[in-house]
Coordinates of C-alpha atoms and ligand atoms in Angstrom, one line a residue:
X1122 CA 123.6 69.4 167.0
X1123 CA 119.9 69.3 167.7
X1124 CA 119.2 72.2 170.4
X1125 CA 117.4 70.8 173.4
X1126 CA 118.4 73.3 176.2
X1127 CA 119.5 76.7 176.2
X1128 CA 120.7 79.1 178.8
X1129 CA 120.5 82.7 178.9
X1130 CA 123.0 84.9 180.8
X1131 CA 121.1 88.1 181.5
X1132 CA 117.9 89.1 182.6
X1133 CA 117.5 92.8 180.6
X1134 CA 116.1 94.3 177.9
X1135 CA 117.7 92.2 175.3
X1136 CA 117.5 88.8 177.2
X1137 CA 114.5 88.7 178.8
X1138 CA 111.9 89.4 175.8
X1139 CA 114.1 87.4 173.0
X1140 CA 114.0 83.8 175.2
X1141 CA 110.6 84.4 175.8
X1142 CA 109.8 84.5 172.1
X1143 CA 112.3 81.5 171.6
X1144 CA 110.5 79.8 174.6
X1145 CA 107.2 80.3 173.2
X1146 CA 108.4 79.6 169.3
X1147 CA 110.0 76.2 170.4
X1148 CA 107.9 74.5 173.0
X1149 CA 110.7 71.2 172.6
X1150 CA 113.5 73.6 174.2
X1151 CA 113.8 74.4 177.6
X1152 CA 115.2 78.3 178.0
X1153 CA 116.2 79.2 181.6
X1154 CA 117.5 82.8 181.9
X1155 CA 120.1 84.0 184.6
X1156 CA 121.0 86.7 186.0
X1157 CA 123.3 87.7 189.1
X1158 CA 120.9 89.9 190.1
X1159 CA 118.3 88.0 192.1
X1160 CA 116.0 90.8 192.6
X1161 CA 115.3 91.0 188.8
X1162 CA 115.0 87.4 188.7
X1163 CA 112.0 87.5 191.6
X1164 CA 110.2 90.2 189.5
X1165 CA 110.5 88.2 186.4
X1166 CA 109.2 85.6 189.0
X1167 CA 106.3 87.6 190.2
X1168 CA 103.0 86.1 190.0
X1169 CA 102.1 89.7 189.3
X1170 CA 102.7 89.9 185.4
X1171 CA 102.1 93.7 185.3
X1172 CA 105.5 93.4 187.9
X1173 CA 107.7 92.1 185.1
X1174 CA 111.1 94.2 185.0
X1175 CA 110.8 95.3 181.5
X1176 CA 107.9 96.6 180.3
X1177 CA 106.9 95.9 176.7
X1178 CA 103.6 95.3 174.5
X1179 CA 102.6 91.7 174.4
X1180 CA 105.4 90.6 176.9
X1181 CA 103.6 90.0 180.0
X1182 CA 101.4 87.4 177.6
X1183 CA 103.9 85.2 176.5
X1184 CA 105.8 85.4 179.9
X1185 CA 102.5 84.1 181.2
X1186 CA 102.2 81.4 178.7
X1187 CA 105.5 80.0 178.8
X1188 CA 107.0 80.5 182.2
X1189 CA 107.1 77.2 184.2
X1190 CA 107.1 75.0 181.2
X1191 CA 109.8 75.7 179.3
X1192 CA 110.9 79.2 180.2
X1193 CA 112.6 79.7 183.6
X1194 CA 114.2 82.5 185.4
X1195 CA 116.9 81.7 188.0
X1196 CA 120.1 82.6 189.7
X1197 CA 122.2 79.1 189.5
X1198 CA 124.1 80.3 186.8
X1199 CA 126.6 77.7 187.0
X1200 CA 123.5 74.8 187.0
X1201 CA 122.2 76.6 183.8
X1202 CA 125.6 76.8 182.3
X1203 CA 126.4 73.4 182.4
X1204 CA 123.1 71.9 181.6
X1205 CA 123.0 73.8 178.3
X1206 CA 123.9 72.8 175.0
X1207 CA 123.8 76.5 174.0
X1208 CA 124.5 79.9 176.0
X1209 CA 123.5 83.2 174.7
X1210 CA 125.4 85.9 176.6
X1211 CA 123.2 88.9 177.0
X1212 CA 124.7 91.2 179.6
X1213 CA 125.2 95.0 179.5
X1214 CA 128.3 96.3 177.6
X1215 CA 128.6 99.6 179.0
X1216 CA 130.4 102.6 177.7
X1217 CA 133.9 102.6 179.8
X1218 CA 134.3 105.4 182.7
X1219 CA 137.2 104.8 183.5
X1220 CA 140.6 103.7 181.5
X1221 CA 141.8 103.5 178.3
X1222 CA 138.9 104.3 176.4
X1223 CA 137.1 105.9 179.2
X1224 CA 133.7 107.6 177.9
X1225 CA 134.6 105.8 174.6
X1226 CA 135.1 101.8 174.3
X1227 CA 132.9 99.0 175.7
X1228 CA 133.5 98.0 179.0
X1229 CA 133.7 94.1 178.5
X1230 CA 134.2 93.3 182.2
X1231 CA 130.9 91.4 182.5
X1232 CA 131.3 89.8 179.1
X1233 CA 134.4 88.0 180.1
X1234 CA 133.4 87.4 183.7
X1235 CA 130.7 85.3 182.0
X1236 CA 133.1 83.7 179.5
X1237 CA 135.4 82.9 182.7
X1238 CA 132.3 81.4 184.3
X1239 CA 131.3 79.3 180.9
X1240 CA 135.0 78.0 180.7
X1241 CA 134.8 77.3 184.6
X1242 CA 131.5 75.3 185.0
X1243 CA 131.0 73.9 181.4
X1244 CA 131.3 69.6 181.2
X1245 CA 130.2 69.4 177.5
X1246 CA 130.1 71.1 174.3
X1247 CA 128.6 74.2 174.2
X1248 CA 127.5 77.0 171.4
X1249 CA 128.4 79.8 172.8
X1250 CA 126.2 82.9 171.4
X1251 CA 127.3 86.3 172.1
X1252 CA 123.3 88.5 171.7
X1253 CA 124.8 92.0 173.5
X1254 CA 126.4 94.3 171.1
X1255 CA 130.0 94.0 170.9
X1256 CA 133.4 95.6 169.6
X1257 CA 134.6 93.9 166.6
X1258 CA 136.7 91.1 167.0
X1259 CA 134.8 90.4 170.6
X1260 CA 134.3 86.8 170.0
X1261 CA 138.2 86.2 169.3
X1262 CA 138.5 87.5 173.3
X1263 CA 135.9 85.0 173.9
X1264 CA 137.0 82.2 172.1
X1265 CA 140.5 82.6 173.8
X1266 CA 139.2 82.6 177.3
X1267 CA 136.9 79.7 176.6
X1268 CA 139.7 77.2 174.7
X1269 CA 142.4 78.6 177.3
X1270 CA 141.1 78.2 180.7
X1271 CA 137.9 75.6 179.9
X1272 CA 138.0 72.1 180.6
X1273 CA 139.1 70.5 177.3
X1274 CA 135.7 70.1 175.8
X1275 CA 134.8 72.3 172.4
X1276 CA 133.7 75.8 172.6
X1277 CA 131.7 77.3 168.9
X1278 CA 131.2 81.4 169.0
X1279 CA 128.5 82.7 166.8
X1280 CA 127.7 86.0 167.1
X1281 CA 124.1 87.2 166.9
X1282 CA 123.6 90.8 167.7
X1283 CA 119.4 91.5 167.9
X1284 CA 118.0 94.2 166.5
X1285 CA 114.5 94.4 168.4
X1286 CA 113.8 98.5 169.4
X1287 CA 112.3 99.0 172.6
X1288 CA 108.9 99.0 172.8
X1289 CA 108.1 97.2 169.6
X1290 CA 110.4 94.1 171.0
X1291 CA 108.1 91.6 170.8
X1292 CA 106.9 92.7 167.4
X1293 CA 110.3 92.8 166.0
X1294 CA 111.3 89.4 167.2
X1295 CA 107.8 88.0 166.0
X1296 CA 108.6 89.4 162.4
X1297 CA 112.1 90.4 162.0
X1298 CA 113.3 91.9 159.1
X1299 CA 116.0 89.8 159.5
X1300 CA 118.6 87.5 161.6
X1301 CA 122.3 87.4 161.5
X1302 CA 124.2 84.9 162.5
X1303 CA 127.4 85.3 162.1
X1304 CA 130.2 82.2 162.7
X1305 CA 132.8 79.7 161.5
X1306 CA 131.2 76.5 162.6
X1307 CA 128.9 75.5 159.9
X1308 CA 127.1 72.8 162.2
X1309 CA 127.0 75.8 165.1
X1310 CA 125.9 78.4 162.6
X1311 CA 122.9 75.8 161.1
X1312 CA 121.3 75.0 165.3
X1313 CA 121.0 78.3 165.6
X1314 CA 119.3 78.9 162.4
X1315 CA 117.4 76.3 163.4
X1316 CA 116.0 77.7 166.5
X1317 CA 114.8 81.0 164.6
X1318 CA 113.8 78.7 161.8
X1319 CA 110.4 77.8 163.8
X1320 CA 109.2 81.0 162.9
X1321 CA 111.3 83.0 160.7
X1322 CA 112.0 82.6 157.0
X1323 CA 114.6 80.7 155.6
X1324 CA 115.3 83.8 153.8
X1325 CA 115.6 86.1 156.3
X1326 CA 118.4 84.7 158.3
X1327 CA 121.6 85.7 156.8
X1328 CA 124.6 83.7 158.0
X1329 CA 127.8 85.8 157.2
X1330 CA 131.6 85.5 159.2
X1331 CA 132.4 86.2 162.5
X1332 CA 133.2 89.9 162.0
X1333 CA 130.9 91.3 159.6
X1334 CA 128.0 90.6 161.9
X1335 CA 129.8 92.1 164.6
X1336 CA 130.4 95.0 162.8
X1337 CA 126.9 95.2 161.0
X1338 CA 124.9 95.7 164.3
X1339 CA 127.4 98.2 165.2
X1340 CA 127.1 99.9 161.2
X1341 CA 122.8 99.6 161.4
X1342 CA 123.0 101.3 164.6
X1343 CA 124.8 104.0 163.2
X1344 CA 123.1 104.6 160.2
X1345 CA 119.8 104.3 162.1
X1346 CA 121.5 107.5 164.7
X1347 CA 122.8 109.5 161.5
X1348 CA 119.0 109.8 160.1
X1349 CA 118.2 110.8 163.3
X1350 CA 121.1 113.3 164.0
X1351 CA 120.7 114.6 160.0
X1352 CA 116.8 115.4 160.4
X1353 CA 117.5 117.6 163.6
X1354 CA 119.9 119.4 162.0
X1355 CA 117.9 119.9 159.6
X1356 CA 114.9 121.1 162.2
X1357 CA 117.2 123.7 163.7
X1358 CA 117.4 125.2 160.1
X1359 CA 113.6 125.3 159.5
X1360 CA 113.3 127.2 162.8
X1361 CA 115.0 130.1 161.6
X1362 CA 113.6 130.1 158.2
X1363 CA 109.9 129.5 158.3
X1364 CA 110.2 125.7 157.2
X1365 CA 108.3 122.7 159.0
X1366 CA 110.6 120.3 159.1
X1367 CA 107.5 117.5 159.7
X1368 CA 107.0 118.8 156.3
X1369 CA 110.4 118.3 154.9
X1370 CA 110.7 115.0 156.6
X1371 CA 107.6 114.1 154.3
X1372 CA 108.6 115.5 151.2
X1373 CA 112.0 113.5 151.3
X1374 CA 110.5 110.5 153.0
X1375 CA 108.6 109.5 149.6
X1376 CA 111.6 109.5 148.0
X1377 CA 112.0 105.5 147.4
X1378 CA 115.8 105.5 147.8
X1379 CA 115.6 107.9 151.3
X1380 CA 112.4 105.9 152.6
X1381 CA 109.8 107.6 155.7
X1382 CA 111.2 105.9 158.6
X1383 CA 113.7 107.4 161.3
X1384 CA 113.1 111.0 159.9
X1385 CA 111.2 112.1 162.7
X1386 CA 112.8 115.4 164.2
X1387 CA 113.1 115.4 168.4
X1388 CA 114.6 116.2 171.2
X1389 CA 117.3 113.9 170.5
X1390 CA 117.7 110.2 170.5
X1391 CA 118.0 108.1 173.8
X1392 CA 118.3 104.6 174.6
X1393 CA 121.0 102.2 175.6
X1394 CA 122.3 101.3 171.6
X1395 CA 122.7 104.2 169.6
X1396 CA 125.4 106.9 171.8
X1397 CA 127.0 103.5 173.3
X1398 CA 127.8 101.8 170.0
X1399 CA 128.9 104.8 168.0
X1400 CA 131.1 105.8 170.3
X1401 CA 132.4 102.3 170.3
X1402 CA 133.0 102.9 166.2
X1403 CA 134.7 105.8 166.6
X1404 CA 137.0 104.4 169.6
X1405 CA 137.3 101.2 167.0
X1406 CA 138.2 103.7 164.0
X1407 CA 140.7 105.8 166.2
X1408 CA 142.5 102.6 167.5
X1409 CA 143.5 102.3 163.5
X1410 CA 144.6 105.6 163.2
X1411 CA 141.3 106.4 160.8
X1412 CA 140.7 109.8 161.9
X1413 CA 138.0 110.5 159.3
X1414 CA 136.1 107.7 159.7
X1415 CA 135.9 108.7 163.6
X1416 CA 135.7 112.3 163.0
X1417 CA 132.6 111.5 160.5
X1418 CA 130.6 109.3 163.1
X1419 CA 132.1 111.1 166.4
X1420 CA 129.6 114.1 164.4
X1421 CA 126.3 112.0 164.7
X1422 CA 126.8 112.5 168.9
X1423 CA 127.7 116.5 168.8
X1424 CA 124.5 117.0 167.1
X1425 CA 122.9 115.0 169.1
X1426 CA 124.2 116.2 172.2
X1427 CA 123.5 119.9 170.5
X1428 CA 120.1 119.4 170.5
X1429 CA 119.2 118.3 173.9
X1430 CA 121.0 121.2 175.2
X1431 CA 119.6 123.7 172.4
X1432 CA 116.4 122.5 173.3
X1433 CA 116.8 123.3 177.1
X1434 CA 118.0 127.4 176.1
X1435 CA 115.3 127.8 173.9
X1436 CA 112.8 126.8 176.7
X1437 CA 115.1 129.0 178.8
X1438 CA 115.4 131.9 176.5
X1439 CA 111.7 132.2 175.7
X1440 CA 110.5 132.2 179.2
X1441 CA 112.2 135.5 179.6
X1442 CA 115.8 134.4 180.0
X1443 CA 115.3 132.7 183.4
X1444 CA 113.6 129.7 184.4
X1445 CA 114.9 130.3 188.3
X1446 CA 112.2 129.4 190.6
X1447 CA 109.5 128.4 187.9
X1448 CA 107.6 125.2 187.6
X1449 CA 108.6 123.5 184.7
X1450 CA 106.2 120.3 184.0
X1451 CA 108.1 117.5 182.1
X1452 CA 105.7 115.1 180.3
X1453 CA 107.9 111.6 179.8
X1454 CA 111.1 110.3 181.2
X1455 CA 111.6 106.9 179.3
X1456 CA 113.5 107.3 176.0
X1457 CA 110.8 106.6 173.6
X1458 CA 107.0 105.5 174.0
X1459 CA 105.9 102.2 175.6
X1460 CA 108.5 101.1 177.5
X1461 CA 110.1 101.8 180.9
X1462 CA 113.6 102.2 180.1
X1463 CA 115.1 105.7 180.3
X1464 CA 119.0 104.8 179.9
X1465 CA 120.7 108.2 177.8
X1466 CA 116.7 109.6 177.3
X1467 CA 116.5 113.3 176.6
X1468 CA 114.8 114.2 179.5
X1469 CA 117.3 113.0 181.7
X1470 CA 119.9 116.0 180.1
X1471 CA 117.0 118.5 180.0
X1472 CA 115.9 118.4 183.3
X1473 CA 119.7 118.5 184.7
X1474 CA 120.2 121.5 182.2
X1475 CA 117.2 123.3 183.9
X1476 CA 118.1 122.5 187.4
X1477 CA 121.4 124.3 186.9
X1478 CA 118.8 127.2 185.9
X1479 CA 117.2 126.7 189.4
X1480 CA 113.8 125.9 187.6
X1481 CA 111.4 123.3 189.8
X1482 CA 110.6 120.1 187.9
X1483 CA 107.7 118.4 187.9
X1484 CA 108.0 114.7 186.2
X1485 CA 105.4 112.4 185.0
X1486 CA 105.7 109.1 182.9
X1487 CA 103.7 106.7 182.6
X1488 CA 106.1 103.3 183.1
X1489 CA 108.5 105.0 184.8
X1490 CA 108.8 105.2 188.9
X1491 CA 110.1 108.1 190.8
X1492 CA 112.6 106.4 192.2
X1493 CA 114.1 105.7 188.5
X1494 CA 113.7 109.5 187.9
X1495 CA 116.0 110.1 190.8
X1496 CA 118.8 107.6 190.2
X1497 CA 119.3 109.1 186.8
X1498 CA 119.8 112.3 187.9
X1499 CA 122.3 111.2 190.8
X1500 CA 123.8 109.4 188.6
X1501 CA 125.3 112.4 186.7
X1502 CA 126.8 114.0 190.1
X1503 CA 125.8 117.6 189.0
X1504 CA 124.6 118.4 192.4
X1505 CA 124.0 116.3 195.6
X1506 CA 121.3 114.0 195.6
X1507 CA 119.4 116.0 198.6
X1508 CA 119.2 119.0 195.7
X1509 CA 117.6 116.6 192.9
X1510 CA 115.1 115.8 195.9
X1511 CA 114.1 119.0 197.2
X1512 CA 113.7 120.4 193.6
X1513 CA 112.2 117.4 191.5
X1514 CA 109.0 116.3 192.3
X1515 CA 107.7 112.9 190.2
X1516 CA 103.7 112.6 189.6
X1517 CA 101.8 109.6 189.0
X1518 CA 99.4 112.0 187.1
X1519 CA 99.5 114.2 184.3
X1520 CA 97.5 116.8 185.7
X1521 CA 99.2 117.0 189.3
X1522 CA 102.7 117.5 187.7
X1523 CA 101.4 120.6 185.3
X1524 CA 99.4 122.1 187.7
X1525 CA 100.8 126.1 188.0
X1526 CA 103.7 125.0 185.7
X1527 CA 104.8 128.1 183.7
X1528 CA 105.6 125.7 180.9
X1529 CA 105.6 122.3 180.1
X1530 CA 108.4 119.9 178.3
X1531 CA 107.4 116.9 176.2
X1532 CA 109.8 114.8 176.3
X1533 CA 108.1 111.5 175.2
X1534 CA 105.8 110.8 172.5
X1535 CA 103.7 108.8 174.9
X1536 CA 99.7 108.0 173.4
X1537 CA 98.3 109.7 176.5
X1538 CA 99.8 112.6 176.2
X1539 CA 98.4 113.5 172.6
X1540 CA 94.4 112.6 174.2
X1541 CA 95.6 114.8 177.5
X1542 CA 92.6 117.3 178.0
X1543 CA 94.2 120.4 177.0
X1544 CA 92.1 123.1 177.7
X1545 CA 92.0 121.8 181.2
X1546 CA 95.4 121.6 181.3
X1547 CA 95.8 125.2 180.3
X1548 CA 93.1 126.3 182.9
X1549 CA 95.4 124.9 185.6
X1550 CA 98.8 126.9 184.4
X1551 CA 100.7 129.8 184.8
X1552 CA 100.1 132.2 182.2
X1553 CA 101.1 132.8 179.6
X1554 CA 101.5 129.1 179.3
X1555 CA 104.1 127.7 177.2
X1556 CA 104.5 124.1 175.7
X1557 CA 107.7 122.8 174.6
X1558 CA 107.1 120.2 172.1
X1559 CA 110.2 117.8 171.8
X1560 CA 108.0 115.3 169.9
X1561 CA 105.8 117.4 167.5
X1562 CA 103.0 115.2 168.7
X1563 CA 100.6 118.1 169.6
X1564 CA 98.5 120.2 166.8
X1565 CA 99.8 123.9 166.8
X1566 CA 96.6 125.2 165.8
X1567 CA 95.0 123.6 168.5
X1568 CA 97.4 124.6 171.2
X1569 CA 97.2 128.2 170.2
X1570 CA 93.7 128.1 169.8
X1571 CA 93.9 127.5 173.6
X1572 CA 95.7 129.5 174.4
X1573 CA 98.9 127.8 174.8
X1574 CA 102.3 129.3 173.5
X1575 CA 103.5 126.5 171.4
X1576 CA 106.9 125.9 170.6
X1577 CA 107.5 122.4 168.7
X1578 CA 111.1 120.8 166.9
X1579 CA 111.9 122.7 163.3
X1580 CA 108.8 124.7 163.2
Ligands
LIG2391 C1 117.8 100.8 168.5 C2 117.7 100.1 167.1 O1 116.5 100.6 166.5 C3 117.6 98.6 167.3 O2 117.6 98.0 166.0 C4 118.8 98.1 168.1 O3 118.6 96.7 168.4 C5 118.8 98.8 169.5 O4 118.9 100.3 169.2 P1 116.1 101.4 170.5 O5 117.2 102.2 171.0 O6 115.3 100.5 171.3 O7 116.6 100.5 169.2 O8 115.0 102.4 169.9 P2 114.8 103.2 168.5 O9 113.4 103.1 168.1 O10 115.9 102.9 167.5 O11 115.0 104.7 169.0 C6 116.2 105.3 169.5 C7 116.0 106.7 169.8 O12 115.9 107.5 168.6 C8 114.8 107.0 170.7 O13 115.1 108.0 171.7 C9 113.8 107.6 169.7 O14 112.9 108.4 170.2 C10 114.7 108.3 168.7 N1 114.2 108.5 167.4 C11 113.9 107.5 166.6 C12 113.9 109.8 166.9 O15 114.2 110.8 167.6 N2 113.4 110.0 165.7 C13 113.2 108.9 164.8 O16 112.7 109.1 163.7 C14 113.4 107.6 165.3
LIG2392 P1 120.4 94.9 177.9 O1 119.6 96.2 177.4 O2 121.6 94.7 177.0 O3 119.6 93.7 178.0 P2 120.4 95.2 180.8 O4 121.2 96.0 181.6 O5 118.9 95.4 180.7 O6 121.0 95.3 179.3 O7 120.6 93.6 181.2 C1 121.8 93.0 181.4 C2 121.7 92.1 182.5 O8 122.9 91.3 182.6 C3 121.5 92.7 183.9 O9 120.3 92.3 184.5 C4 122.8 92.3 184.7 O10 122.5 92.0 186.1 C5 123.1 91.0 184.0 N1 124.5 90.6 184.2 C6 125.6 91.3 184.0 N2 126.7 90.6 184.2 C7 126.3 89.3 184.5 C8 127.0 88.1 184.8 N3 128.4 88.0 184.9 N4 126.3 87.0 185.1 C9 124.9 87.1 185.0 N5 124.2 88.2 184.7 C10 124.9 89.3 184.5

């Protein structure tokens, strides 16, 4: 089947920047993406490309270049749906928080509300793509809804999970290492190869079954979270014994068979994939009674989770035991560099860790908007929402949110922060003045020939 129209459910992270890369890649296919939230929809609509939703490198140029001509945004789902000859469902599969499975399995509500919808609206065949990461053995839900409630006509699930990381999205769908599609349908599996095919090697899109591409975004993820979770454990080690772990991460990294990436010690990792879908392994190894498979992976999240909040009583501990009533300056909200998103970031648990302490937190990012900074810490109910106002205060400049700060948290390896004029910086603070690195960005040596008290990951 020769690909003429396809439909995206699911304006996010995921969606938006991977049709507008298929838009741009196949000029011949229309792409509308749809989402049931209009308001994301008008700011993917904006005239205003600096006003797109998600912020990432190089997106705001090819949203400009194909929007209007064959990439649309829209809220008739049901119009999109039906013209299509293929649907990619990219919704959000949050972790459950409530249930069976509560704080542990995917919550697939949205993912079959969409297949509900497909079944419901769809007049001809469709290939029905599942992009958002999934539980194993997703598709087969999918695939009953579709051939048990839909109207007769034939249904084809490939899965497709994407493997673009947040703020190099666009790069990373421009030159993937690879793309799985995973599928029964040979025809299916081949249009959809086809699509990638404009721009990506023949060689680089693996076609494998049904569950083993389910499973392999799920496995990468994990692997990708263990190298993260073994190097800080790793850093709390060099702390106590006079190791850098930036130096151990080096000396191992040359080692062909270990390789240099994802060895970077921090704060702990963030972002939508990495908690969510290993927590979904280890709720998928549980369910078959594999204890120490779960036990194994379950380990990559206490370590994770140990870090954040070690990181948070060191700061503590060093400034004297109390940080009650100080001014504590946290440099980055998002997750990682270069983009907006802050879903699971560090600083998110840091800052609540701190407020328990009674410390005054100054915020600034970049990309991200106060208003963001304040939902996320709502969000976790420690205290009311009046508290996170009165004692967190967001700055659209670096050097209003560390003025008289006692100490400052880096929380994001942001660019600007590394080029941040220091030694005014430190002319501004309390002293002594104390920097918390959680992204060894900085130079010790030039921190304490500031001044500064520096205090970076494993050092
Ligand atoms: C990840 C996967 O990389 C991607 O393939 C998948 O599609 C989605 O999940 P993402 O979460 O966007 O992507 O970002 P990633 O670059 O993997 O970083 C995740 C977290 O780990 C970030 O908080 C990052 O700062 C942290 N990290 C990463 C480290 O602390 N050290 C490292 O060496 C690498
Ligand atoms: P991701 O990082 O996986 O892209 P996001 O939360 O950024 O996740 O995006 C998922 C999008 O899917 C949201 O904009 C949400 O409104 C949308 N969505 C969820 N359920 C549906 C649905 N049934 N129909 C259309 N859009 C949906």
């Amino acid at each position: 089947m020769t690909i003429k129209n396809i439909c995206c459910i699911g304006a996010g992270y995921v969606g938006g920047p991977t049709m507008a890369v298929i838009a741009q890649k196949n000029p011949h296919i229309k792409v509308t993406i749809v989402d049931i939230n209009a308001a994301r929809i008008a700011a993917w609509n904006d005239a205003d490309l600096t006003k797109l939703p998600v912020y990432e490198p190089g997106l705001a140029a090819i949203v400009g270049a194909t929007r209007g001509k064959n990439l649309f945004f829209s809220t008739d789902i049901d119009q999109a749906i039906d013209a299509a000859d293929m649907i990619f469902i990219s919704v959000n599969t949050p972790t459950k928080t409530y249930g069976k499975g509560k704080g542990q399995a995917a919550d697939l509500k949205y993912i079959e509300l969409c297949a509900r919808n497909i079944a419901k609206v769809a007049t001809t065949d469709k290939i029905v793509v599942e992009k958002s990461t999934l539980p194993v053995r997703t598709a087969e839900a999918i695939k009953s809804i579709l051939h048990n409630t839909g109207n007769g006509i034939n249904f084809h699930i490939l899965s497709n999970p994407e493997f673009l990381a947040e703020g190099t999205a666009v790069d990373d769908l421009l030159q993937p290492d690879r793309v799985l599609i995973g599928g029964e349908n040979e025809a299916a599996i081949n249009s959809l190869a086809t699509v990638y095919a404009s721009w990506v090697p023949q060689a680089r899109i693996l076609k494998t079954n049904l569950w083993s591409s389910e499973l392999s975004k799920l496995t990468a993820n994990a692997f990708l979270a263990q190298r993260v979770s073994s190097i800080n454990a790793i850093s709390e080690l060099c702390e106590l014994t006079g190791a850098n772990v930036d130096e151990v991460a080096k000396a191992i990294g040359t080692d062909s068979r270990i390789g240099p990436k994802f060895l970077k010690a921090s704060v702990g990792f963030g972002g939508s994939c990495f908690q969510k879908d290993i927590l979904n392994l280890v709720y998928i190894a549980r369910s078959y009674n594999l204890h120490e498979v779960a036990n194994y992976w379950e380990q990559v999240i206490i370590m994770n989770d140990h870090q954040k909040r070690r990181f948070a009583d060191r700061l503590i501990k060093t400034l004297y035991n109390t940080v009650s009533g100080k001014k504590i300056a946290v440099l980055g909200w998002a997750f990682k560099k270069d983009t907006n998103d802050t879903r699971e970031s560090a600083a998110i648990y840091v800052t609540d860790h701190l407020l328990n302490e009674q410390a005054h937190i100054a915020v600034h990012d970049p990309k991200v908007p106060a208003e963001k900074v304040y939902t996320d810490l709502n969000y976790l109910n420690t205290r009311t929402e009046a508290e996170n106002q009165n004692n967190v205060a967001v700055y659209t400049n670096a050097y209003d949110a560390v003025k008289d700060a006692h100490a400052i948290a880096i929380m994001t390896e942001w660019d600007a922060f590394k080029t941040l004029d220091w030694e005014a910086v430190y002319s501004t603070m309390q002293k002594p003045a104390f920097i918390f690195d959680g992204r060894n960005i900085l130079d010790k040596h030039t921190m304490e020939a500031i001044g500064f008290e520096y205090h970076a990951i494993g050092q």
